[in-house]
PDB file of C-alpha atoms in Angstrom:
ATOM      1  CA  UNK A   1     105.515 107.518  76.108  1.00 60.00           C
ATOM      2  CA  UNK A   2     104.020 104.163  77.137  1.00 71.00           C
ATOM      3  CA  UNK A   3     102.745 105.160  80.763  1.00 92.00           C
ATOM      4  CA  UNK A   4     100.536 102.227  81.548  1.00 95.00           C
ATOM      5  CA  UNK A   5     100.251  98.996  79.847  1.00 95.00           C
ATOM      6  CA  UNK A   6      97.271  96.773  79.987  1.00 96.00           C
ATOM      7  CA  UNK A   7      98.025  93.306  78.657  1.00 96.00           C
ATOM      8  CA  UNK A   8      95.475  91.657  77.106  1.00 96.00           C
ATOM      9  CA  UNK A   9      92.546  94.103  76.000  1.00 94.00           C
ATOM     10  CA  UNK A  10      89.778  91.737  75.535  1.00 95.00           C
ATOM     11  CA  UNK A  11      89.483  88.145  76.805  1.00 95.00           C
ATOM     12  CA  UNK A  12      86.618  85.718  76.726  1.00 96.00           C
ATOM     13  CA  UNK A  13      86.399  82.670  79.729  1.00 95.00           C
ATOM     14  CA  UNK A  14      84.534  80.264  80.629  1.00 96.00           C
ATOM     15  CA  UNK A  15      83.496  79.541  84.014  1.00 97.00           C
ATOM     16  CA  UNK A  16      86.077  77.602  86.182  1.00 96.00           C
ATOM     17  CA  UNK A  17      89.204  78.833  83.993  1.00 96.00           C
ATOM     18  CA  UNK A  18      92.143  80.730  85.418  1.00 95.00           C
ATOM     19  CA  UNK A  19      93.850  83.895  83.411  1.00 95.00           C
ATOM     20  CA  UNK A  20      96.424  86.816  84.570  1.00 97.00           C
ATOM     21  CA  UNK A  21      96.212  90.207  83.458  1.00 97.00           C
ATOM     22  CA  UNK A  22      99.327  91.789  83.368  1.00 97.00           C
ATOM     23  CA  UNK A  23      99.670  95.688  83.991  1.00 97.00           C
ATOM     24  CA  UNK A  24     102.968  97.366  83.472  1.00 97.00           C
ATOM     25  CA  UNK A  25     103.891 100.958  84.069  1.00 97.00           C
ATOM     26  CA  UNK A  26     107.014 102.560  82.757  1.00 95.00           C
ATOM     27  CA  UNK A  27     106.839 105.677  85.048  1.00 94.00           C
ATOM     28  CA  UNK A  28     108.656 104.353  88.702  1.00 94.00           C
ATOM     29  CA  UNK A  29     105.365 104.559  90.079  1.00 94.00           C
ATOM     30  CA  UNK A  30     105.921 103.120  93.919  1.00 92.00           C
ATOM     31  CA  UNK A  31     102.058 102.493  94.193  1.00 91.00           C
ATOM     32  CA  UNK A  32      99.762 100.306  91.239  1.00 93.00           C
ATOM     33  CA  UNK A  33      96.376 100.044  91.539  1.00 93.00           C
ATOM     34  CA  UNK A  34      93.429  97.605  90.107  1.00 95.00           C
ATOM     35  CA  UNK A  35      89.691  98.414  89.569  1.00 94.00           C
ATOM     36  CA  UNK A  36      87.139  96.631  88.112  1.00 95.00           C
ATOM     37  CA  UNK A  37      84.336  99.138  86.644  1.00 94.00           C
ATOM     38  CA  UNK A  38      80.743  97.860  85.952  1.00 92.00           C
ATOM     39  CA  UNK A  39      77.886  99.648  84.581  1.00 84.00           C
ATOM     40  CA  UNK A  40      76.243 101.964  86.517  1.00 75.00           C
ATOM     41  CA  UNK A  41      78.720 101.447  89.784  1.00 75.00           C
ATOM     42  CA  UNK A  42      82.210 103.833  88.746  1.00 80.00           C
ATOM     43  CA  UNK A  43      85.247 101.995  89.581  1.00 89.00           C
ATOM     44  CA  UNK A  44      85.879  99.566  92.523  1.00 90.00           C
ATOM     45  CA  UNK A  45      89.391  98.878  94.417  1.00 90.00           C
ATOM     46  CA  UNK A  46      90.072  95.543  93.590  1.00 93.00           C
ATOM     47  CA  UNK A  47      93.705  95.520  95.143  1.00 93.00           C
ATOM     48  CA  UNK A  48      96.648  97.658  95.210  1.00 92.00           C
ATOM     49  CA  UNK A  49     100.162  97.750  96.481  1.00 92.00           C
ATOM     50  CA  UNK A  50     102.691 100.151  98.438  1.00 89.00           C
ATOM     51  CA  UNK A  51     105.696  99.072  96.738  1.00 91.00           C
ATOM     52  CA  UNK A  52     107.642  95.958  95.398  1.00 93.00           C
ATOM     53  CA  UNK A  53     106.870  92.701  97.037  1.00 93.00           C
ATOM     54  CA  UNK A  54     103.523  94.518  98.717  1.00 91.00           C
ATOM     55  CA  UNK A  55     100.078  94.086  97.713  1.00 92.00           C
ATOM     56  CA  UNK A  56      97.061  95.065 100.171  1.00 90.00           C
ATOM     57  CA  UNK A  57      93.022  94.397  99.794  1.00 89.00           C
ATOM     58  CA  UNK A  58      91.033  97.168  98.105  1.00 87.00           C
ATOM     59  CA  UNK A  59      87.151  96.801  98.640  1.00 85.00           C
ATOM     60  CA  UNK A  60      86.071  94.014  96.686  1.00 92.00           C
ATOM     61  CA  UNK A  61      89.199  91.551  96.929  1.00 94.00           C
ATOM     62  CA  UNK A  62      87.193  88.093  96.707  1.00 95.00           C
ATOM     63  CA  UNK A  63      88.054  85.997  93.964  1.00 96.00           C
ATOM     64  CA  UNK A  64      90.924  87.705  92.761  1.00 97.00           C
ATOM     65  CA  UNK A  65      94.672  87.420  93.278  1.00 96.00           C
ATOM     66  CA  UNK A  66      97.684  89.870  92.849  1.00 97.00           C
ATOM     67  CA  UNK A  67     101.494  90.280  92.823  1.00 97.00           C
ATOM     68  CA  UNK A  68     103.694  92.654  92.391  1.00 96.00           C
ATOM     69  CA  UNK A  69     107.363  91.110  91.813  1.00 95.00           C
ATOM     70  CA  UNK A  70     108.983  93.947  89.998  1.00 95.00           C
ATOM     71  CA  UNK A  71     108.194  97.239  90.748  1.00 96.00           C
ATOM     72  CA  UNK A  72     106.964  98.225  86.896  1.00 96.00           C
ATOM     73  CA  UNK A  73     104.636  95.431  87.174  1.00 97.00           C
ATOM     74  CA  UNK A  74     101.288  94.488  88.737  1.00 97.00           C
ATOM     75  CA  UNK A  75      99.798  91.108  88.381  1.00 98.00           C
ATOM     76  CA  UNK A  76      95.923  90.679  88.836  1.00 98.00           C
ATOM     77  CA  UNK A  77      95.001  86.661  88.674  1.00 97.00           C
ATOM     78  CA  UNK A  78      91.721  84.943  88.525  1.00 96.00           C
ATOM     79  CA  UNK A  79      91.855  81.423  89.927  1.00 91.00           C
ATOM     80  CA  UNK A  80      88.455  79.721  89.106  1.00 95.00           C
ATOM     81  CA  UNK A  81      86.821  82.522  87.049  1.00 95.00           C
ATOM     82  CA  UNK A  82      82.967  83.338  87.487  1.00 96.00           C
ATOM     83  CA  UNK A  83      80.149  85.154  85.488  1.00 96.00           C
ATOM     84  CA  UNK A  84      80.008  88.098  88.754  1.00 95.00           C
ATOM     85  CA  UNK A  85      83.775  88.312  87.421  1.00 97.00           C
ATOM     86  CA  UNK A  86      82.741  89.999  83.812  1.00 97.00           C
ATOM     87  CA  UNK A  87      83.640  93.658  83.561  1.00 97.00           C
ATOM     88  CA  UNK A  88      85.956  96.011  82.459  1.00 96.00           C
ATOM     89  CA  UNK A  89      89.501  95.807  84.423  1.00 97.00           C
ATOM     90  CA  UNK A  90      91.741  98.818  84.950  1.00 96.00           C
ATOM     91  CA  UNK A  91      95.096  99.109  85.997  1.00 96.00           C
ATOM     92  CA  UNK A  92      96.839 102.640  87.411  1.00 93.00           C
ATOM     93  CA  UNK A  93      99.643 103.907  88.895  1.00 93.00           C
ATOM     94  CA  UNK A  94     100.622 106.481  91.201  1.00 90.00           C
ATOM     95  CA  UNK A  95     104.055 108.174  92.895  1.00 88.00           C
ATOM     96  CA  UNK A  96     102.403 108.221  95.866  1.00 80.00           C
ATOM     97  CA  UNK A  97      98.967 107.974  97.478  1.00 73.00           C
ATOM     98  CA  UNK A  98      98.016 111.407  97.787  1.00 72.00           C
ATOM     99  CA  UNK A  99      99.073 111.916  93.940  1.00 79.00           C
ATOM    100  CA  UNK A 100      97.009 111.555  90.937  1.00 83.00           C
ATOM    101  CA  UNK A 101      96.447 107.685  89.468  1.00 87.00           C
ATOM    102  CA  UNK A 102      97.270 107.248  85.648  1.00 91.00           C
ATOM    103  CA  UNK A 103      95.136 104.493  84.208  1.00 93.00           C
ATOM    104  CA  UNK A 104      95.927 102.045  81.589  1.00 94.00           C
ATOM    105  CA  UNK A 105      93.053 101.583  78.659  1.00 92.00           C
ATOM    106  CA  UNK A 106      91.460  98.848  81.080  1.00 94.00           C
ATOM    107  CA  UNK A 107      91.012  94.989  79.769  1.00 96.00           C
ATOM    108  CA  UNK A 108      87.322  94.057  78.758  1.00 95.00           C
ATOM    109  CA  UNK A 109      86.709  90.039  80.481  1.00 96.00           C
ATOM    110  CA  UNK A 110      84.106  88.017  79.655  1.00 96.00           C
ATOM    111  CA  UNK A 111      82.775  85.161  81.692  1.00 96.00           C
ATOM    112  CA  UNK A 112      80.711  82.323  80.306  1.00 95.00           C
TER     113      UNK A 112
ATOM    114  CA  UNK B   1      81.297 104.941 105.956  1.00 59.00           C
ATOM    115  CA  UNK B   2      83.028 107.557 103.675  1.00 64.00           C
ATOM    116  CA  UNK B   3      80.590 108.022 100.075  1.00 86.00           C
ATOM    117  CA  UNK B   4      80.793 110.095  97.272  1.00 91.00           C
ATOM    118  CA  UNK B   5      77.362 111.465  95.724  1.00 94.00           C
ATOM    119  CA  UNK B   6      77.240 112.300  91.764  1.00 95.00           C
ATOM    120  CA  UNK B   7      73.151 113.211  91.371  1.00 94.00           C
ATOM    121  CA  UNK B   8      73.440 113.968  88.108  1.00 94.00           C
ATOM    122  CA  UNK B   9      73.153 110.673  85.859  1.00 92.00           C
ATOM    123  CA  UNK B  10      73.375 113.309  82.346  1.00 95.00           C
ATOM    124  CA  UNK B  11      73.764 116.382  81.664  1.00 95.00           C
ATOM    125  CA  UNK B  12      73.391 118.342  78.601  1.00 96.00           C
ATOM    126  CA  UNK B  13      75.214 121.850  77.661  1.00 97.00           C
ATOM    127  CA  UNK B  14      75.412 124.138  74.603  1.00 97.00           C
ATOM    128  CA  UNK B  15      79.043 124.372  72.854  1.00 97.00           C
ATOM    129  CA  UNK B  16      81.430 127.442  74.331  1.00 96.00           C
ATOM    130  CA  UNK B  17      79.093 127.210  77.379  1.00 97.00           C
ATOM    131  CA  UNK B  18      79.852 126.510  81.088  1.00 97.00           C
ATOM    132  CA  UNK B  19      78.842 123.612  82.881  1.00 97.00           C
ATOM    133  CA  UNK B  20      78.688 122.695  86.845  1.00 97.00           C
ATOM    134  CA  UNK B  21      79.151 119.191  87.806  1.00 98.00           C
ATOM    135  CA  UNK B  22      77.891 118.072  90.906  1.00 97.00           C
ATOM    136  CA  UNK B  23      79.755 116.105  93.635  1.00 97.00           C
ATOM    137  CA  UNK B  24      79.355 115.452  97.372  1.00 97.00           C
ATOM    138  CA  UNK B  25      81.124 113.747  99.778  1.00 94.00           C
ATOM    139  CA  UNK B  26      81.054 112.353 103.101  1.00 91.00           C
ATOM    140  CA  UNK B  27      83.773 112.012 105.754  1.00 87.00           C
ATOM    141  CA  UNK B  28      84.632 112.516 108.900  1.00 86.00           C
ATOM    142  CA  UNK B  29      88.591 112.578 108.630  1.00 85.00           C
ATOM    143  CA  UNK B  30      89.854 116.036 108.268  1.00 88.00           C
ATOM    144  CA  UNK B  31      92.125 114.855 105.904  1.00 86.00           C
ATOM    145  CA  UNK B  32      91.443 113.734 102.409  1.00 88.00           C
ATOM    146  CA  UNK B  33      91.771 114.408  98.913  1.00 90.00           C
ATOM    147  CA  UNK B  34      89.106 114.636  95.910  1.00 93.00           C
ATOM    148  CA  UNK B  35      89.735 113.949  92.149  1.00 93.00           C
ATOM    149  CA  UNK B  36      87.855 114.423  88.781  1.00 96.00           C
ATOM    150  CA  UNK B  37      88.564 111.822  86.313  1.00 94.00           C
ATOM    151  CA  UNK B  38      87.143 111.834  82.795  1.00 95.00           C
ATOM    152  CA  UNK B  39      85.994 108.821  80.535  1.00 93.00           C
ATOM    153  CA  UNK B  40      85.293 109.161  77.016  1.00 94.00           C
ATOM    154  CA  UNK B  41      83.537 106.710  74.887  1.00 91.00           C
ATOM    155  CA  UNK B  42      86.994 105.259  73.919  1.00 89.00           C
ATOM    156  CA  UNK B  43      86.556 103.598  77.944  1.00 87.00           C
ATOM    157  CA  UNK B  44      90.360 105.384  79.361  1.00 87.00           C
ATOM    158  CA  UNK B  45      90.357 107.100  82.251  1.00 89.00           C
ATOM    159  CA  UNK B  46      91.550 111.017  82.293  1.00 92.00           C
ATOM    160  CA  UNK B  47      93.034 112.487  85.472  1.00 91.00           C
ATOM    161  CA  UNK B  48      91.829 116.197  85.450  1.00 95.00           C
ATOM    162  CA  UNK B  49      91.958 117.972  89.067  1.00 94.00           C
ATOM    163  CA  UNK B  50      92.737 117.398  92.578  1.00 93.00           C
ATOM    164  CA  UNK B  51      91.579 118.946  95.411  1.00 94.00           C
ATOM    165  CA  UNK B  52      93.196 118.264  99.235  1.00 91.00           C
ATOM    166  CA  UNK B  53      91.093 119.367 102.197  1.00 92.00           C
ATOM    167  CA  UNK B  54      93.404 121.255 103.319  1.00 92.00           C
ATOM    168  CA  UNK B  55      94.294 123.112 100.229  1.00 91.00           C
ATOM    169  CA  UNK B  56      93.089 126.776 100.820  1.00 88.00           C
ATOM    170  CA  UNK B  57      92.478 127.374  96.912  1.00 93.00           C
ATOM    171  CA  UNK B  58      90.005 125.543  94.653  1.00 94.00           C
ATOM    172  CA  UNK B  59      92.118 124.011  92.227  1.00 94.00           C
ATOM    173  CA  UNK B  60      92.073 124.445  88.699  1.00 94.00           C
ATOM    174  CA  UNK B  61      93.886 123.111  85.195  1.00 93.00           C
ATOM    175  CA  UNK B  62      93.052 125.096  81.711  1.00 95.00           C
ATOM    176  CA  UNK B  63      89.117 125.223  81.183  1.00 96.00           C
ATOM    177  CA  UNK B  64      88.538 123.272  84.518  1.00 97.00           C
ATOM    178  CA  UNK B  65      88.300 123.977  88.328  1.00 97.00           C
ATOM    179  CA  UNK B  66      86.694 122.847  91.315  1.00 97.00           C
ATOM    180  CA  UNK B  67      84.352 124.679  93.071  1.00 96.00           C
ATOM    181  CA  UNK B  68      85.325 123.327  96.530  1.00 96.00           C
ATOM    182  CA  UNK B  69      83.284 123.890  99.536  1.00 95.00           C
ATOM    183  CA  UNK B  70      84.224 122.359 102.331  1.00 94.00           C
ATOM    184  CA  UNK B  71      81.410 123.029 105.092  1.00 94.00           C
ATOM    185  CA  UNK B  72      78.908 121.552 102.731  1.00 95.00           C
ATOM    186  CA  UNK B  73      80.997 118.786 101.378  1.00 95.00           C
ATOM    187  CA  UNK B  74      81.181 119.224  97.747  1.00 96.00           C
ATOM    188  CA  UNK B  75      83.501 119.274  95.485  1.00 97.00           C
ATOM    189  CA  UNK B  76      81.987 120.582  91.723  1.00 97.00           C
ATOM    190  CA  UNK B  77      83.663 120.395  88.743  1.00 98.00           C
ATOM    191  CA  UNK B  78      83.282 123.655  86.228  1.00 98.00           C
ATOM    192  CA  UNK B  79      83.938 123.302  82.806  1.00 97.00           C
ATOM    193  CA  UNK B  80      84.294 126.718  81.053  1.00 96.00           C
ATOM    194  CA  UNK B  81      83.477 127.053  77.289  1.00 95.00           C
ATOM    195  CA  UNK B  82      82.116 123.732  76.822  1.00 97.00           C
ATOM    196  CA  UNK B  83      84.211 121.808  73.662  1.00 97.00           C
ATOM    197  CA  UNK B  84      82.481 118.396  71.742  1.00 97.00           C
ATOM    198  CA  UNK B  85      85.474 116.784  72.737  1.00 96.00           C
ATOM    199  CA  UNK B  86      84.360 117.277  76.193  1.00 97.00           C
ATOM    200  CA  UNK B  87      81.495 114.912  76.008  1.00 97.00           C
ATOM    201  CA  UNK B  88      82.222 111.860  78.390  1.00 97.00           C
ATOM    202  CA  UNK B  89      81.480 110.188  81.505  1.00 95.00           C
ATOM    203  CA  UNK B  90      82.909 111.817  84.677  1.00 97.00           C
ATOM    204  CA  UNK B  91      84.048 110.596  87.467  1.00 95.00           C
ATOM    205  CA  UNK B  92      84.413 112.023  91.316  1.00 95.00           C
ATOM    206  CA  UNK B  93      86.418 110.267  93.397  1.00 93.00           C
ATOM    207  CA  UNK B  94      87.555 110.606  97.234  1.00 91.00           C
ATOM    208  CA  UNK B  95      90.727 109.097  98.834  1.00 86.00           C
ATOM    209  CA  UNK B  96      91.108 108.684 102.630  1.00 77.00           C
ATOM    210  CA  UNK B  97      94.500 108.525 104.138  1.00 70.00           C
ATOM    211  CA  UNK B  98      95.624 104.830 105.894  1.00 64.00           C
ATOM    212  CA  UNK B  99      96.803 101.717 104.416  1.00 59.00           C
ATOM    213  CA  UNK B 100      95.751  98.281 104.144  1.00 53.00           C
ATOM    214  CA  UNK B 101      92.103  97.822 105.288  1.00 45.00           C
ATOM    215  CA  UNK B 102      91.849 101.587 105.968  1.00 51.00           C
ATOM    216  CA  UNK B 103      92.896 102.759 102.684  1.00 61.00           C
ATOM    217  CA  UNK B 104      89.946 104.221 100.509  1.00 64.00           C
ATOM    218  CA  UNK B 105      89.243 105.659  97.224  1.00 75.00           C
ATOM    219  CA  UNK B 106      86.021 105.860  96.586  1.00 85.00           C
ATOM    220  CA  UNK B 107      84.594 106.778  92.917  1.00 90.00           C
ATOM    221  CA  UNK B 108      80.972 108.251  92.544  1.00 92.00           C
ATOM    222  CA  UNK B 109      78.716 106.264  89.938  1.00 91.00           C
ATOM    223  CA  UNK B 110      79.797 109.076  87.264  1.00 94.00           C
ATOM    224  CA  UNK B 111      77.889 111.726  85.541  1.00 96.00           C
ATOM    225  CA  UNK B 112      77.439 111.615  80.884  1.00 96.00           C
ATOM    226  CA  UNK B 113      78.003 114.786  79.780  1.00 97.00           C
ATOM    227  CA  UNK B 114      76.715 115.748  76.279  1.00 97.00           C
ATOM    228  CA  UNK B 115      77.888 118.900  74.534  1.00 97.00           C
ATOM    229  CA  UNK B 116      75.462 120.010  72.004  1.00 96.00           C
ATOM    230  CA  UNK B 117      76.737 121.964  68.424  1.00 94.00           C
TER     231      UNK B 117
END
């Protein structure tokens, strides 16, 4: 009873280096979101997407990257990766909008 | 702009007690939907209860329920008979219908709930 998948748990950068966190969900979710939660703030829409092939802007989309290939997965890239960038990443997925999101364990990134 | 309000940074409450968690919103689309999510010190994230504005119940699941009041715009979570497993952060959240630039969910800056033995 997987759910969702958060690929890799911790990770440690420097500045300037690209990674991809990979999210997975084994439930035919149509919609996959990502967060990024700091202290003190709750969670923050990163990006998200409607469906295979789709992927929209969430509220702080700058910096970050996503794509969504297969339907069970949900790609969240980092290009040229930055201190501001260091939190805790969550993944989640949802039948539909108006329906509850299921959250992966989330992926703790360092910067340096 | 649409915001969600959590006032309480901690709370504290006896074991088997009840506890009232405070949440606010603010919108001005009739339609929307509010969710309590719950975050233990292992860092996942618990769906608990939903809440639609047009639902004409509050919602509730087990030892939980909303205490939804839609002229003033919140949307409390009660937890009856308090457990120690219920210590954790928790999370309101709002969604807004629309996609692309006019989709929204919004998550309030979470309140730590302690249960005391």
């Amino acid at each position: 009873n997987a759910g969702v998948t958060q690929t890799p748990k911790f990770r440690v950068l420097k500045t300037g280096q690209s990674m991809t966190l990979l999210c997975a969900q084994d439930m035919n979710h149509e919609y996959m979101y990502w967060y990024r939660q700091d202290p003190g703030m709750g969670l923050r829409l990163i990006h998200y997407s409607v469906g295979e092939g789709t992927t929209a802007k969430g509220e702080v989309p700058d910096g970050y990257n996503v794509s969504r290939l297969k339907k069970q997965n949900f790609l969240l890239g980092l290009e040229s990766a930055a201190p501001s960038q260091t939190s805790v990443y969550f993944c989640a997925s949802s039948y539909r909008q108006n329906q509850p999101q299921h959250f992966g364990d989330g992926t703790r990134l360092s910067i340096l | 702009a649409q915001k969600i309000t959590q006032t309480q940074p901690g709370m504290f409450v006896q074991e088997k007690e009840a506890v009232t968690l405070d949440c606010t919103y603010d919108t001005s689309d009739p339609s929307y939907g509010l969710f309590w999510y719950k975050q233990p010190s292992s860092g996942e994230m618990i769906f608990l209860i939903y809440q639609g504005s047009y639902d004409q119940q509050n919602a509730t699941e087990g030892r939980y329920s909303l205490n939804f009041q839609k002229a003033r715009k919140s949307a409390n979570l009660v937890i009856s008979a308090s457990q120690l497993g219920d210590s954790a952060m928790y999370f309101c959240a709002m969604r807004l219908p629309g996609l692309g630039s006019n989709y929204k969910l919004t998550f309030g800056k979470g309140t730590l709930l302690t249960v005391n033995p």
